[in-house]
Amino acid sequence: MSEQKRKRGGRRARQTSEADNPPPVIPYITRTIPEYELLGEEGLTLIEKNADLILSETGIDFHYAPAIELFREAGADISGDRVRFPAGMCRKIIRDSAPALFEQKARNPARNVLIGGRHTVFAPVYGPPFIRDLDKGRRYATIEDFRNIVKLTYQLPALHHSGGTVCEPTDLPVNKRHFDMVYSHIKYSDKPFMGSVTHPDRAEDTVAMCKILFGEQFVDDNTVVVNLINANSPMTYDETMLGAAQVYARNNQASIISPFILAGAMSPVTATGTLTQILAEAMAGIAFTQLVRRGAPVIFGTFASSISMQSGAPTFGTPEPSLVLNGAASLARRLGVPFRSGGSLCGSKVPDAQAAYESANTLLPTVTAGVNFVLHAAGWLEGGLASSYEKLIMDADQLGMMQTFAQGFDLSENGQAMDAIREVGPGVHFLGCQHTQNNFKTAFYRSSIADNNSFEQWQSEGSQDAVQRANVIWKKMLAEYTPPPIDQATDEALNEFMAKRKAEFADSNY
Amino acid sequence: MSEQKRKRGGRRARQTSEADNPPPVIPYITRTIPEYELLGEEGLTLIEKNADLILSETGIDFHYAPAIELFREAGADISGDRVRFPAGMCRKIIRDSAPALFEQKARNPARNVLIGGRHTVFAPVYGPPFIRDLDKGRRYATIEDFRNIVKLTYQLPALHHSGGTVCEPTDLPVNKRHFDMVYSHIKYSDKPFMGSVTHPDRAEDTVAMCKILFGEQFVDDNTVVVNLINANSPMTYDETMLGAAQVYARNNQASIISPFILAGAMSPVTATGTLTQILAEAMAGIAFTQLVRRGAPVIFGTFASSISMQSGAPTFGTPEPSLVLNGAASLARRLGVPFRSGGSLCGSKVPDAQAAYESANTLLPTVTAGVNFVLHAAGWLEGGLASSYEKLIMDADQLGMMQTFAQGFDLSENGQAMDAIREVGPGVHFLGCQHTQNNFKTAFYRSSIADNNSFEQWQSEGSQDAVQRANVIWKKMLAEYTPPPIDQATDEALNEFMAKRKAEFADSNY
């Protein structure tokens, strides 16, 4: 053991500082554990048949003339903004051209992610207008908070993706903040990121910035940005989201077509009914992207939680959303497209036990269902109203555990450890045996935040809870942050583009 | 809605008080979701083959002469206390006689539990010498704490079983506290319970008290007590535990034969190696019970966590124990006996986010693996050193969620909810539709402790975290506790028996 300690001291001594080394690269998870399937063939077929009935009988509203035209040409039955699809039409369009798997390129190629198949990509929280930390409590988020979350996400190896609106920079005008958000992802991280969807023009700006970063031809040929397109459930898509989806599909960039559902309000009060509606909505939206451009990368998304039938408030980490996410993952696999859902969702206002139970009850089903792209994987608090510095750190530790869990059993000779059992025998401990010595450095997931010390030691160190420990960790990380290098000419070109565009129209807050 | 409210008010008005009604009975979970199996046929066969090698080559130490004699007669190879088993011997003994499913009777027949098959039974924390609550912090537990935990467990419908040593009543002498523990379970609850295993005489006392409660013949014919028999891993059983197991098996009462393993110390540092050792140890111990009495009810148990390879401290809720518990559940099913593992385990000193993440990361895999008997399902804190009033309440809420989750999808017409979708259509909410009105009372799990209100409402109610809310709940429950009725003659006979026995020998603390 003393030999080991010396070695570790030596290695540490050779590093002038932790900050000089870029964060370790584990670009994404490749699961070797099987998917957990709660619905059998019979249930899945029934839901698919019912979803087809919704598409053909009830139909979906597309409040966007170009979408109506595309669907009319493709043979749908149009009545105003209502589109009804002949049986099997959406499924056929999707199966004919949507890729089952695609790669999103990062500016650091070592961080490219594979989306689909047995792969799982974790991205941070998306969308909150508020931010919370232990020192300053809850407040409106600013661009400084946004940059901080991007920097922390860059440093956390269990997060594979820089995400998108990690919090709303509310100190910037609504119609211009997308520039600063996209730029922050590019500048302060080298992980793949998401683009703006709040207006087709902002989607165009995102694509333009990607072209400056990656080159025009590269963007035509590759997926460099993934974008969150929510359906306006029930059974409605609005103009803004469809306009943005159209821009991205046309440019060969990826959309996550996500029914956003609080079951009981935007869908029926049953898990089966909710799942059926999700499938119908998602198929219609995904089909739209394929009509815009055959083969455009697209992800079957769903954000489904339920509401309290007493107060109407959204609830998270409860059993029904867990069922829905599992079933939707199975349906996406049968459709043959990558799937997005889950995360570390919770309704709690603070990163307490409620937050953790609810997050774990969302995250573990996310991994076992085989979700491919996981938004809100870390940092989500208060039903998505607040991003949390401490919860980002705590959740990321959980994501690291999922990475280990997803590898399943090691059935190699070393994994079987029969030599160790033979060597040690009854009544003796395994701490000193050769097999333990050979494996102890990599054995068992090592939590960055859990306190497993004795009660007395924990007490002597100030009786800190998990949030207090997380608070120390994120501050240390920000203090040690070093940005990934970026080509100076590219950086200048991005800043020039933003300055020029920002000057072209007045600030506004819508 | 007003009609509903009037009806509910009317029903409540007819009740003179909540406390007059016994807690609702959901005797156990019958899962309709499939078991999640992480190991395929190949892996399971490999592990079974390796476990057979351990049994035949390395062997197991049984420090108990009667066990050695039974194994010698059955054809094992004996060398001192070391027992080596010819290939397949243990498996054959077990398959020939151990029941795959049995019923444990409670004094209230409505609370009988089925142990095995697709059933899951939740029992509270077992073993902690300390107790913690928000008001008084951490301290040695007393018989008053013990009674309180029994009373709360009785009132919590998601706990199906009263458990055993819910905390150590350290204010009573070690050699007599089993009387008061068994009596408390009988007196303050009518759920099934566990007996004493710390000495064969105390097991005899437990059986004697059961005979007073249920009648002599009834106890001969039925399982009325379940008992936790830990192996002294690696590959060792000690005299005390085997003596107790022998008493219970002889009396047709159930033993949980549980290798107790902190992987890395008491087993190899790999999940596969640990699982192999568990199977070997469990099979040897289970075979012992069947040699004592063919057909005696027995449960394949395992408590497996890992240690921090840095500090040697036990860790909980990490990925490796989750793998082990899943694999062990599969192996127990193949062996054809009920399985015990999992719970709401954590290493945290307080019921904070760490405690909740770790607990959820143990509990959900427990349910999806198909565990039949879940000890430590609620109230466990600090690696099992402390029982927690608040965590008991918080965990029980999670157990309720598991009950819902385990029911899976409702594929009935009502579950499909196609009428609702047809009625509501695009762009309208589901809150007022007929289907929602028909189902809103039973739709969605309703947490007893999660706060899903708005931030402003939460703030105006004192910004309480989950622990503070749990503190209010358990105090209210204890204040409203009404004991289940018990036959007065039986009660007197139990007290007489205890007084007589306690007078027979001096107090001691070992």
PDB file of C-alpha atoms in Angstrom, chain A residues 277-370:
ATOM      1  CA  GLN A 277     -50.609   9.924 -27.895  1.00  0.00           C
ATOM      2  CA  ILE A 278     -46.842  10.428 -27.667  1.00  0.00           C
ATOM      3  CA  LEU A 279     -46.247   7.895 -30.423  1.00  0.00           C
ATOM      4  CA  ALA A 280     -48.802   9.555 -32.713  1.00  0.00           C
ATOM      5  CA  GLU A 281     -47.407  13.048 -32.095  1.00  0.00           C
ATOM      6  CA  ALA A 282     -43.787  11.994 -32.456  1.00  0.00           C
ATOM      7  CA  MET A 283     -44.380  10.078 -35.688  1.00  0.00           C
ATOM      8  CA  ALA A 284     -46.137  13.056 -37.275  1.00  0.00           C
ATOM      9  CA  GLY A 285     -43.338  15.464 -36.284  1.00  0.00           C
ATOM     10  CA  ILE A 286     -40.556  13.095 -37.319  1.00  0.00           C
ATOM     11  CA  ALA A 287     -42.266  12.507 -40.673  1.00  0.00           C
ATOM     12  CA  PHE A 288     -42.258  16.287 -41.201  1.00  0.00           C
ATOM     13  CA  THR A 289     -38.448  16.433 -40.866  1.00  0.00           C
ATOM     14  CA  GLN A 290     -38.099  13.636 -43.406  1.00  0.00           C
ATOM     15  CA  LEU A 291     -40.352  15.444 -45.874  1.00  0.00           C
ATOM     16  CA  VAL A 292     -38.166  18.547 -45.484  1.00  0.00           C
ATOM     17  CA  ARG A 293     -35.055  16.513 -46.209  1.00  0.00           C
ATOM     18  CA  ARG A 294     -34.940  12.780 -46.602  1.00  0.00           C
ATOM     19  CA  GLY A 295     -32.374  11.270 -44.256  1.00  0.00           C
ATOM     20  CA  ALA A 296     -32.070  14.333 -42.002  1.00  0.00           C
ATOM     21  CA  PRO A 297     -30.987  13.150 -38.532  1.00  0.00           C
ATOM     22  CA  VAL A 298     -33.894  13.117 -36.127  1.00  0.00           C
ATOM     23  CA  ILE A 299     -34.545  11.841 -32.606  1.00  0.00           C
ATOM     24  CA  PHE A 300     -37.840  10.534 -31.232  1.00  0.00           C
ATOM     25  CA  GLY A 301     -38.143  12.584 -28.064  1.00  0.00           C
ATOM     26  CA  THR A 302     -40.505  12.665 -25.203  1.00  0.00           C
ATOM     27  CA  PHE A 303     -40.758  14.635 -22.028  1.00  0.00           C
ATOM     28  CA  ALA A 304     -43.597  13.082 -20.082  1.00  0.00           C
ATOM     29  CA  SER A 305     -44.442  13.654 -16.486  1.00  0.00           C
ATOM     30  CA  SER A 306     -47.747  13.663 -14.672  1.00  0.00           C
ATOM     31  CA  ILE A 307     -49.665  16.212 -12.661  1.00  0.00           C
ATOM     32  CA  SER A 308     -50.999  16.053  -9.159  1.00  0.00           C
ATOM     33  CA  MET A 309     -54.707  15.391  -9.610  1.00  0.00           C
ATOM     34  CA  GLN A 310     -55.254  17.405  -6.413  1.00  0.00           C
ATOM     35  CA  SER A 311     -53.397  20.615  -7.224  1.00  0.00           C
ATOM     36  CA  GLY A 312     -52.630  20.362 -10.922  1.00  0.00           C
ATOM     37  CA  ALA A 313     -48.931  20.799 -10.162  1.00  0.00           C
ATOM     38  CA  PRO A 314     -46.459  18.788 -12.241  1.00  0.00           C
ATOM     39  CA  THR A 315     -44.859  15.875 -10.376  1.00  0.00           C
ATOM     40  CA  PHE A 316     -41.601  14.090 -11.131  1.00  0.00           C
ATOM     41  CA  GLY A 317     -39.931  10.815 -10.300  1.00  0.00           C
ATOM     42  CA  THR A 318     -43.257   9.070  -9.840  1.00  0.00           C
ATOM     43  CA  PRO A 319     -44.017   5.602 -11.242  1.00  0.00           C
ATOM     44  CA  GLU A 320     -46.227   6.541 -14.174  1.00  0.00           C
ATOM     45  CA  PRO A 321     -43.695   8.716 -16.054  1.00  0.00           C
ATOM     46  CA  SER A 322     -41.191   5.936 -15.509  1.00  0.00           C
ATOM     47  CA  LEU A 323     -43.526   3.507 -17.269  1.00  0.00           C
ATOM     48  CA  VAL A 324     -44.140   5.951 -20.113  1.00  0.00           C
ATOM     49  CA  LEU A 325     -40.451   6.550 -20.723  1.00  0.00           C
ATOM     50  CA  ASN A 326     -39.787   2.826 -20.790  1.00  0.00           C
ATOM     51  CA  GLY A 327     -42.589   2.158 -23.254  1.00  0.00           C
ATOM     52  CA  ALA A 328     -41.624   5.069 -25.490  1.00  0.00           C
ATOM     53  CA  ALA A 329     -38.059   3.742 -25.697  1.00  0.00           C
ATOM     54  CA  SER A 330     -39.387   0.402 -26.941  1.00  0.00           C
ATOM     55  CA  LEU A 331     -41.617   2.122 -29.492  1.00  0.00           C
ATOM     56  CA  ALA A 332     -38.729   4.258 -30.782  1.00  0.00           C
ATOM     57  CA  ARG A 333     -36.580   1.153 -31.237  1.00  0.00           C
ATOM     58  CA  ARG A 334     -39.365  -0.487 -33.237  1.00  0.00           C
ATOM     59  CA  LEU A 335     -39.675   2.646 -35.335  1.00  0.00           C
ATOM     60  CA  GLY A 336     -35.921   2.556 -35.936  1.00  0.00           C
ATOM     61  CA  VAL A 337     -34.908   6.012 -34.706  1.00  0.00           C
ATOM     62  CA  PRO A 338     -32.785   7.237 -31.775  1.00  0.00           C
ATOM     63  CA  PHE A 339     -34.702   8.105 -28.617  1.00  0.00           C
ATOM     64  CA  ARG A 340     -34.517  10.982 -26.151  1.00  0.00           C
ATOM     65  CA  SER A 341     -36.171  11.085 -22.745  1.00  0.00           C
ATOM     66  CA  GLY A 342     -35.577  10.999 -19.006  1.00  0.00           C
ATOM     67  CA  GLY A 343     -32.881  12.789 -17.102  1.00  0.00           C
ATOM     68  CA  SER A 344     -32.509  13.694 -13.451  1.00  0.00           C
ATOM     69  CA  LEU A 345     -35.923  15.290 -13.039  1.00  0.00           C
ATOM     70  CA  CYS A 346     -37.461  16.445  -9.778  1.00  0.00           C
ATOM     71  CA  GLY A 347     -40.065  18.811  -8.407  1.00  0.00           C
ATOM     72  CA  SER A 348     -38.194  19.760  -5.263  1.00  0.00           C
ATOM     73  CA  LYS A 349     -37.223  23.389  -4.676  1.00  0.00           C
ATOM     74  CA  VAL A 350     -33.898  22.454  -3.091  1.00  0.00           C
ATOM     75  CA  PRO A 351     -31.388  19.651  -3.712  1.00  0.00           C
ATOM     76  CA  ASP A 352     -32.690  17.607  -0.771  1.00  0.00           C
ATOM     77  CA  ALA A 353     -33.798  13.998  -0.382  1.00  0.00           C
ATOM     78  CA  GLN A 354     -36.935  14.625  -2.453  1.00  0.00           C
ATOM     79  CA  ALA A 355     -34.811  15.941  -5.306  1.00  0.00           C
ATOM     80  CA  ALA A 356     -32.494  12.951  -5.129  1.00  0.00           C
ATOM     81  CA  TYR A 357     -35.188  10.253  -4.862  1.00  0.00           C
ATOM     82  CA  GLU A 358     -37.061  11.764  -7.795  1.00  0.00           C
ATOM     83  CA  SER A 359     -33.936  12.222  -9.891  1.00  0.00           C
ATOM     84  CA  ALA A 360     -32.734   8.674  -9.285  1.00  0.00           C
ATOM     85  CA  ASN A 361     -36.228   7.375 -10.033  1.00  0.00           C
ATOM     86  CA  THR A 362     -35.984   9.072 -13.410  1.00  0.00           C
ATOM     87  CA  LEU A 363     -32.338   8.415 -14.224  1.00  0.00           C
ATOM     88  CA  LEU A 364     -32.107   4.698 -13.573  1.00  0.00           C
ATOM     89  CA  PRO A 365     -35.201   3.920 -15.701  1.00  0.00           C
ATOM     90  CA  THR A 366     -33.658   6.186 -18.358  1.00  0.00           C
ATOM     91  CA  VAL A 367     -30.554   4.032 -18.539  1.00  0.00           C
ATOM     92  CA  THR A 368     -32.271   0.655 -18.287  1.00  0.00           C
ATOM     93  CA  ALA A 369     -34.823   1.664 -20.954  1.00  0.00           C
ATOM     94  CA  GLY A 370     -31.917   2.335 -23.309  1.00  0.00           C
TER      95      GLY A 370
END
